[in-house]
Structure formats: C-alpha cells, structure tokens
Amino acid sequence: MNHSARRGYWLYLIPGAVLLVAVVIVPFLMNVAASFTRWSGFGTPRWIGLDNYERLLSDEIFWASFQHNVALIVAMAIVPTAIGLVLAAALFDYIGKRFGTRTVSALRAAYYLPQVLPVAVAGVVWGWMLHPEYGALNEILQAVGLGSLTENWLGDPDLALATVMAIMVWFQLGYPVVIFMAGLQRADPALYEAAEIDGASWWRRFWHITVPQIRPEIFVVLLTCTIAALKVFGPIFVLTRGGPGRATIVPSYFSYLNFFEKANVGYGAAIATVLALVIVVVTFLFLRVQERES
C-alpha cells in the first residue's frame, strides 16, 4: 500500500478522534482538574491540592463502596461468565443437536432479553416484585406455605447487596451466552463428533474442547463485564439509591451523591478520577494476561 493511500485511510479516523477528544479526554481532564479544588458547582473553584485525595484515604464510605464493587464484579462478571459458558456449550453441543437451531435461537434470545430492557424499566419491575408488602416473590412464598422466608429483600441491610447481586446475574447473563455462542460457530464440529465417538462425556467435551476453543471470547467477556461492574450506576440508582444506609453504595453512585446532592464537586471528581484510574489499571492487567495466554 503506497503512502498516499495510507494517508487517505487516516482521514476516516478524524471524526472518531475528534469525538474521543471532545467527549472523553477533555471532560476527563476537566474532572481531574476539579478534583484538586473545593467547589460547590457555582462560583470560582478554590485550589486545595491533594486534600480531596487525602480525605478519600480515611473515608469509610469510599472504601465500603469499592468492597461492594468487588461483590458486583462477582455477580456481573465471574458468575455470568461461568454460567454463560455452560449454557452456551449446552445450546451448541446438546440442545442444538436434539431440538434444532430454532429452539437454540429462541433460548438464546430469551437469555439476552434482559440486556435489551432499559435499566430503569427492569429496576422498577424488580422493585415491584421484591416489595415487602405486595411483591410477587413474598406473595408466592406465602402461597406455597413458606411465609417464614419472606423478607424485605431490598430494605434489609443484610440482604440488599446479595439481592442486587442476584438481579445483576439475571441482567448480565445473556451477554456472555451470545458472545460464547458466536465464538463456538468457528469450532470444528468434527472435534465434538470424534470425542463423542470415543465415549467422552459432555463435561469432558466442554472442558477439553469448548473452553479452549473460545478462550479469546472468555477474556473479552470477563474484561467488559468487569468494567461494567466497576462503573455500574443505573441499577443501584433505580433499586436502592445506595441504601439501605450504605449497604449497596458503589463508587459511581458515591461520586454522584457528592456532585449533585451534597454540592461537593471537588470531592465527587476525586472519587470519579480514582474510579477511572482503577478501570484503566484493570484493563491493562487483563490485556497483559491475555497477551501471555495467546
């Protein structure tokens, strides 16, 4: 390819580069600058240096929010990836062979449906279902004689985080299933047929054929879902508003509280900056591990 043709291709990157600078880089730099100030959002910011970051180190809510983030990484990345692997393998290597591609397509669409639903709609519906007085879950438990198991699922500090984690597993599961099913399309069916003829069980075929075949997709799903868990905001805002108390607060929502409810823009910007740096570091580590594995 000659130099002039290569230069022509670069022209198509200009709009994307302009948007990246305008929408991502400039706002991020403005946020970093604000994190070194004390500012209510009105008037002139006052420079205070590293005071906001020093305050973070001793802020129990800040550290608790990252602990909750770790729990949500389990619920949004690790558990959906593990379950999604098994479901995708079952759809590809078992259900597809016995019930046909239409059944597989219908089930795949059903798993992916929560991803299509707006977060606000899904959150409101789950809030109705888990309401302690008229929620469907408690009503069903009472109807089948298990009334002693009814709980205030989102209002009990001891249960709220676990309940949100369960909802996020449901919400996130369809994404890895679809990605893994797409990855399995390039798998050689002869490998499965040969293993089945040799008497390999479904589990052995899954572990020794399916997982190695879609290793790149596993890294992609783990990375994207981990980033989604670190910056999760919508489900927390709709379901619990970080409560009850501080039981489900996460860094993104904690930053939002300081930005818009406490009018402490500098401190909120410091939280957002730390969160962004954590996401960058996690992404870098994932990519390094992927390079070593490939």
Short mmCIF file of C-alpha atoms in Angstrom, two decimals:
data_model
loop_
_atom_site.label_atom_id
_atom_site.label_comp_id
_atom_site.label_asym_id
_atom_site.label_seq_id
_atom_site.Cartn_x
_atom_site.Cartn_y
_atom_site.Cartn_z
CA MET A 1 0.00 0.00 0.00
CA ASN A 2 1.52 3.34 -1.02
CA HIS A 3 1.87 6.34 1.27
CA SER A 4 -0.97 8.37 -0.28
CA ALA A 5 -3.46 5.50 0.14
CA ARG A 6 -2.42 5.07 3.77
CA ARG A 7 -2.90 8.78 4.35
CA GLY A 8 -6.38 8.53 2.86
CA TYR A 9 -7.37 5.91 5.43
CA TRP A 10 -6.30 8.17 8.27
CA LEU A 11 -8.85 10.76 7.15
CA TYR A 12 -11.66 8.40 8.16
CA LEU A 13 -10.31 8.32 11.72
CA ILE A 14 -10.54 12.08 12.18
CA PRO A 15 -14.27 12.22 13.15
CA GLY A 16 -13.80 9.47 15.72
CA ALA A 17 -10.67 11.15 17.07
CA VAL A 18 -12.47 14.49 17.39
CA LEU A 19 -15.33 12.84 19.28
CA LEU A 20 -12.88 10.99 21.53
CA VAL A 21 -11.15 14.23 22.45
CA ALA A 22 -14.39 16.21 22.90
CA VAL A 23 -16.46 13.59 24.73
CA VAL A 24 -13.85 11.62 26.69
CA ILE A 25 -10.44 13.24 27.04
CA VAL A 26 -11.43 16.87 27.62
CA PRO A 27 -14.17 16.06 30.20
CA PHE A 28 -11.80 13.67 31.97
CA LEU A 29 -9.07 16.31 32.21
CA MET A 30 -11.63 18.83 33.48
CA ASN A 31 -12.74 16.29 36.09
CA VAL A 32 -9.13 15.73 37.18
CA ALA A 33 -8.63 19.49 37.50
CA ALA A 34 -11.81 19.83 39.56
CA SER A 35 -10.63 17.07 41.90
CA PHE A 36 -7.89 19.42 43.19
CA THR A 37 -10.41 22.09 44.18
CA ARG A 38 -13.16 22.79 46.66
CA TRP A 39 -16.18 23.77 44.58
CA SER A 40 -19.94 23.67 45.02
CA GLY A 41 -20.62 23.88 41.29
CA PHE A 42 -21.20 27.64 41.44
CA GLY A 43 -18.74 30.46 41.66
CA THR A 44 -14.98 30.10 41.41
CA PRO A 45 -13.32 26.81 42.41
CA ARG A 46 -10.73 27.12 45.20
CA TRP A 47 -7.48 25.19 44.75
CA ILE A 48 -6.81 22.82 47.67
CA GLY A 49 -4.23 20.48 46.17
CA LEU A 50 -4.40 16.85 47.31
CA ASP A 51 -6.84 17.45 50.18
CA ASN A 52 -9.69 15.57 48.47
CA TYR A 53 -7.48 12.56 47.87
CA GLU A 54 -6.21 12.60 51.45
CA ARG A 55 -9.82 12.69 52.59
CA LEU A 56 -10.57 9.61 50.47
CA LEU A 57 -7.96 7.56 52.31
CA SER A 58 -9.84 7.92 55.59
CA ASP A 59 -13.38 7.84 54.20
CA GLU A 60 -15.10 4.63 55.29
CA ILE A 61 -17.90 5.07 52.76
CA PHE A 62 -15.37 5.28 49.92
CA TRP A 63 -13.68 2.02 50.93
CA ALA A 64 -17.03 0.31 51.54
CA SER A 65 -18.16 1.34 48.06
CA PHE A 66 -15.18 -0.44 46.49
CA GLN A 67 -15.87 -3.53 48.60
CA HIS A 68 -19.39 -3.55 47.17
CA ASN A 69 -17.85 -3.14 43.70
CA VAL A 70 -15.84 -6.32 44.24
CA ALA A 71 -19.05 -8.17 45.12
CA LEU A 72 -20.68 -6.83 41.96
CA ILE A 73 -17.72 -7.99 39.87
CA VAL A 74 -18.51 -11.48 41.12
CA ALA A 75 -22.19 -11.02 40.23
CA MET A 76 -21.70 -9.29 36.88
CA ALA A 77 -18.52 -10.89 35.53
CA ILE A 78 -17.47 -14.14 37.20
CA VAL A 79 -20.82 -15.83 37.80
CA PRO A 80 -22.42 -14.86 34.44
CA THR A 81 -19.27 -15.95 32.60
CA ALA A 82 -19.25 -19.35 34.31
CA ILE A 83 -22.98 -19.94 33.83
CA GLY A 84 -22.85 -18.50 30.31
CA LEU A 85 -20.10 -20.94 29.34
CA VAL A 86 -22.16 -23.91 30.45
CA LEU A 87 -25.35 -22.62 28.80
CA ALA A 88 -23.61 -21.78 25.52
CA ALA A 89 -21.94 -25.19 25.43
CA ALA A 90 -25.23 -26.93 26.21
CA LEU A 91 -27.04 -24.98 23.47
CA PHE A 92 -24.32 -25.71 20.93
CA ASP A 93 -23.35 -29.29 21.76
CA TYR A 94 -26.58 -30.76 23.16
CA ILE A 95 -29.79 -28.82 22.60
CA GLY A 96 -28.89 -27.83 19.04
CA LYS A 97 -28.29 -31.44 18.03
CA ARG A 98 -31.50 -32.75 19.59
CA PHE A 99 -34.00 -29.93 19.17
CA GLY A 100 -32.72 -27.93 16.21
CA THR A 101 -31.50 -24.42 15.57
CA ARG A 102 -34.88 -22.75 16.10
CA THR A 103 -35.00 -23.91 19.72
CA VAL A 104 -31.44 -22.71 20.23
CA SER A 105 -32.26 -19.30 18.72
CA ALA A 106 -35.36 -18.92 20.89
CA LEU A 107 -33.46 -19.79 24.08
CA ARG A 108 -30.56 -17.53 23.17
CA ALA A 109 -32.97 -14.64 22.60
CA ALA A 110 -34.68 -15.35 25.92
CA TYR A 111 -31.37 -15.24 27.77
CA TYR A 112 -30.41 -11.99 26.04
CA LEU A 113 -33.75 -10.24 26.63
CA PRO A 114 -32.72 -8.59 29.94
CA GLN A 115 -29.87 -6.85 28.11
CA VAL A 116 -32.38 -5.25 25.75
CA LEU A 117 -34.64 -3.94 28.51
CA PRO A 118 -33.91 -0.39 29.72
CA VAL A 119 -32.22 -0.45 33.13
CA ALA A 120 -34.88 1.84 34.60
CA VAL A 121 -37.73 -0.42 33.45
CA ALA A 122 -36.04 -3.59 34.68
CA GLY A 123 -35.21 -1.95 38.02
CA VAL A 124 -38.77 -0.72 38.58
CA VAL A 125 -40.20 -4.16 37.77
CA TRP A 126 -37.78 -5.88 40.14
CA GLY A 127 -38.65 -3.31 42.80
CA TRP A 128 -42.33 -4.26 42.47
CA MET A 129 -41.56 -7.97 42.55
CA LEU A 130 -39.42 -7.66 45.69
CA HIS A 131 -41.64 -5.21 47.59
CA PRO A 132 -42.02 -6.47 51.19
CA GLU A 133 -45.81 -5.95 51.32
CA TYR A 134 -47.22 -6.63 47.86
CA GLY A 135 -44.23 -8.03 45.95
CA ALA A 136 -44.70 -11.15 43.84
CA LEU A 137 -41.85 -13.07 45.48
CA ASN A 138 -43.20 -12.76 49.01
CA GLU A 139 -46.73 -13.49 47.78
CA ILE A 140 -45.53 -16.70 46.11
CA LEU A 141 -43.64 -17.78 49.23
CA GLN A 142 -46.76 -17.25 51.34
CA ALA A 143 -48.96 -19.07 48.82
CA VAL A 144 -46.79 -22.20 48.96
CA GLY A 145 -46.60 -22.22 52.75
CA LEU A 146 -43.15 -20.66 53.07
CA GLY A 147 -44.26 -17.39 54.62
CA SER A 148 -41.43 -17.60 57.15
CA LEU A 149 -38.98 -16.99 54.31
CA THR A 150 -40.49 -13.66 53.26
CA GLU A 151 -38.09 -10.75 53.61
CA ASN A 152 -37.67 -7.08 52.90
CA TRP A 153 -35.27 -8.02 50.12
CA LEU A 154 -34.08 -4.54 49.18
CA GLY A 155 -34.75 -2.85 52.51
CA ASP A 156 -32.76 -5.12 54.82
CA PRO A 157 -29.09 -4.03 55.08
CA ASP A 158 -28.05 -7.67 55.49
CA LEU A 159 -29.86 -8.78 52.30
CA ALA A 160 -29.85 -5.77 49.99
CA LEU A 161 -26.42 -6.31 48.42
CA ALA A 162 -27.00 -10.04 47.88
CA THR A 163 -30.37 -9.25 46.30
CA VAL A 164 -28.84 -6.70 43.94
CA MET A 165 -26.13 -9.23 43.05
CA ALA A 166 -28.78 -11.84 42.15
CA ILE A 167 -30.61 -9.31 39.97
CA MET A 168 -27.38 -8.38 38.20
CA VAL A 169 -26.63 -12.04 37.44
CA TRP A 170 -30.04 -12.23 35.75
CA PHE A 171 -29.44 -8.96 33.93
CA GLN A 172 -25.91 -9.80 32.73
CA LEU A 173 -26.25 -13.49 31.83
CA GLY A 174 -27.42 -13.08 28.24
CA TYR A 175 -24.34 -11.18 27.13
CA PRO A 176 -21.79 -13.99 27.68
CA VAL A 177 -24.20 -16.56 26.25
CA VAL A 178 -24.47 -14.64 22.97
CA ILE A 179 -20.72 -13.95 22.77
CA PHE A 180 -19.80 -17.57 23.50
CA MET A 181 -22.37 -18.89 21.02
CA ALA A 182 -20.83 -16.64 18.37
CA GLY A 183 -17.37 -17.92 19.23
CA LEU A 184 -18.48 -21.53 19.02
CA GLN A 185 -19.56 -21.01 15.40
CA ARG A 186 -15.92 -21.30 14.39
CA ALA A 187 -15.40 -24.52 16.38
CA ASP A 188 -14.84 -27.63 14.26
CA PRO A 189 -17.87 -29.96 14.70
CA ALA A 190 -15.59 -32.89 13.85
CA LEU A 191 -13.84 -32.46 17.19
CA TYR A 192 -17.12 -32.97 19.06
CA GLU A 193 -18.13 -35.89 16.88
CA ALA A 194 -14.77 -37.62 17.35
CA ALA A 195 -14.85 -37.06 21.10
CA GLU A 196 -18.44 -38.38 21.30
CA ILE A 197 -17.49 -41.49 19.29
CA ASP A 198 -14.56 -42.07 21.66
CA GLY A 199 -17.01 -42.04 24.56
CA ALA A 200 -16.14 -38.64 26.03
CA SER A 201 -18.84 -37.32 28.35
CA TRP A 202 -20.49 -33.97 27.79
CA TRP A 203 -18.47 -32.47 30.64
CA ARG A 204 -15.17 -33.70 29.18
CA ARG A 205 -16.11 -32.29 25.77
CA PHE A 206 -16.97 -29.00 27.46
CA TRP A 207 -13.72 -28.77 29.41
CA HIS A 208 -11.28 -30.03 26.76
CA ILE A 209 -12.89 -28.73 23.54
CA THR A 210 -15.35 -25.90 24.22
CA VAL A 211 -13.33 -23.87 26.72
CA PRO A 212 -10.04 -23.89 24.72
CA GLN A 213 -11.93 -23.02 21.51
CA ILE A 214 -13.43 -19.82 22.93
CA ARG A 215 -10.63 -18.65 25.23
CA PRO A 216 -10.40 -15.22 23.49
CA GLU A 217 -14.13 -14.68 23.97
CA ILE A 218 -13.80 -15.56 27.66
CA PHE A 219 -11.19 -12.83 28.11
CA VAL A 220 -13.38 -10.31 26.26
CA VAL A 221 -16.44 -11.13 28.35
CA LEU A 222 -14.54 -11.03 31.65
CA LEU A 223 -12.96 -7.69 30.76
CA THR A 224 -16.09 -5.95 29.52
CA CYS A 225 -18.25 -7.28 32.34
CA THR A 226 -15.67 -6.31 34.96
CA ILE A 227 -15.56 -2.76 33.59
CA ALA A 228 -19.37 -2.68 33.59
CA ALA A 229 -19.39 -3.80 37.24
CA LEU A 230 -16.83 -1.17 38.26
CA LYS A 231 -18.83 1.68 36.72
CA VAL A 232 -22.31 0.34 37.49
CA PHE A 233 -24.73 3.12 38.36
CA GLY A 234 -28.21 2.71 36.85
CA PRO A 235 -29.32 -0.46 38.70
CA ILE A 236 -28.11 0.93 42.04
CA PHE A 237 -29.86 4.25 41.42
CA VAL A 238 -33.16 2.60 40.49
CA LEU A 239 -33.20 -0.25 43.01
CA THR A 240 -31.69 1.04 46.25
CA ARG A 241 -30.16 4.53 45.89
CA GLY A 242 -27.12 3.09 47.64
CA GLY A 243 -29.15 2.01 50.65
CA PRO A 244 -30.46 0.94 52.97
CA GLY A 245 -27.94 3.03 54.82
CA ARG A 246 -24.72 2.39 52.89
CA ALA A 247 -25.33 -1.29 52.19
CA THR A 248 -25.23 -1.07 48.39
CA ILE A 249 -23.33 2.14 47.69
CA VAL A 250 -20.73 1.94 44.90
CA PRO A 251 -18.08 4.48 43.80
CA SER A 252 -20.06 5.79 40.81
CA TYR A 253 -23.12 6.45 42.97
CA PHE A 254 -21.00 7.88 45.79
CA SER A 255 -19.47 10.28 43.27
CA TYR A 256 -22.96 11.21 42.06
CA LEU A 257 -24.08 11.95 45.62
CA ASN A 258 -21.21 14.36 46.13
CA PHE A 259 -21.66 16.00 42.73
CA PHE A 260 -25.40 16.62 42.80
CA GLU A 261 -26.82 16.14 46.29
CA LYS A 262 -24.02 17.37 48.56
CA ALA A 263 -22.74 20.02 46.09
CA ASN A 264 -19.19 18.89 46.77
CA VAL A 265 -17.97 18.77 43.20
CA GLY A 266 -14.27 18.55 44.01
CA TYR A 267 -14.66 15.51 46.22
CA GLY A 268 -17.01 13.83 43.74
CA ALA A 269 -14.46 14.49 40.98
CA ALA A 270 -11.73 12.87 43.09
CA ILE A 271 -13.86 9.74 43.52
CA ALA A 272 -14.58 9.63 39.79
CA THR A 273 -10.87 10.08 38.98
CA VAL A 274 -9.82 7.21 41.24
CA LEU A 275 -12.53 5.00 39.72
CA ALA A 276 -11.36 5.84 36.21
CA LEU A 277 -7.75 5.00 37.14
CA VAL A 278 -8.85 1.68 38.65
CA ILE A 279 -10.68 0.80 35.42
CA VAL A 280 -7.58 1.69 33.35
CA VAL A 281 -5.33 -0.46 35.57
CA VAL A 282 -7.75 -3.41 35.49
CA THR A 283 -8.00 -3.15 31.69
CA PHE A 284 -4.21 -3.06 31.37
CA LEU A 285 -3.81 -6.14 33.59
CA PHE A 286 -6.44 -8.05 31.63
CA LEU A 287 -4.71 -7.25 28.33
CA ARG A 288 -1.31 -8.30 29.68
CA VAL A 289 -2.70 -11.61 30.88
CA GLN A 290 -4.40 -12.17 27.53
CA GLU A 291 -1.13 -11.49 25.70
CA ARG A 292 0.65 -14.08 27.81
CA GLU A 293 -2.09 -16.65 27.26
CA SER A 294 -2.21 -16.16 23.49
#
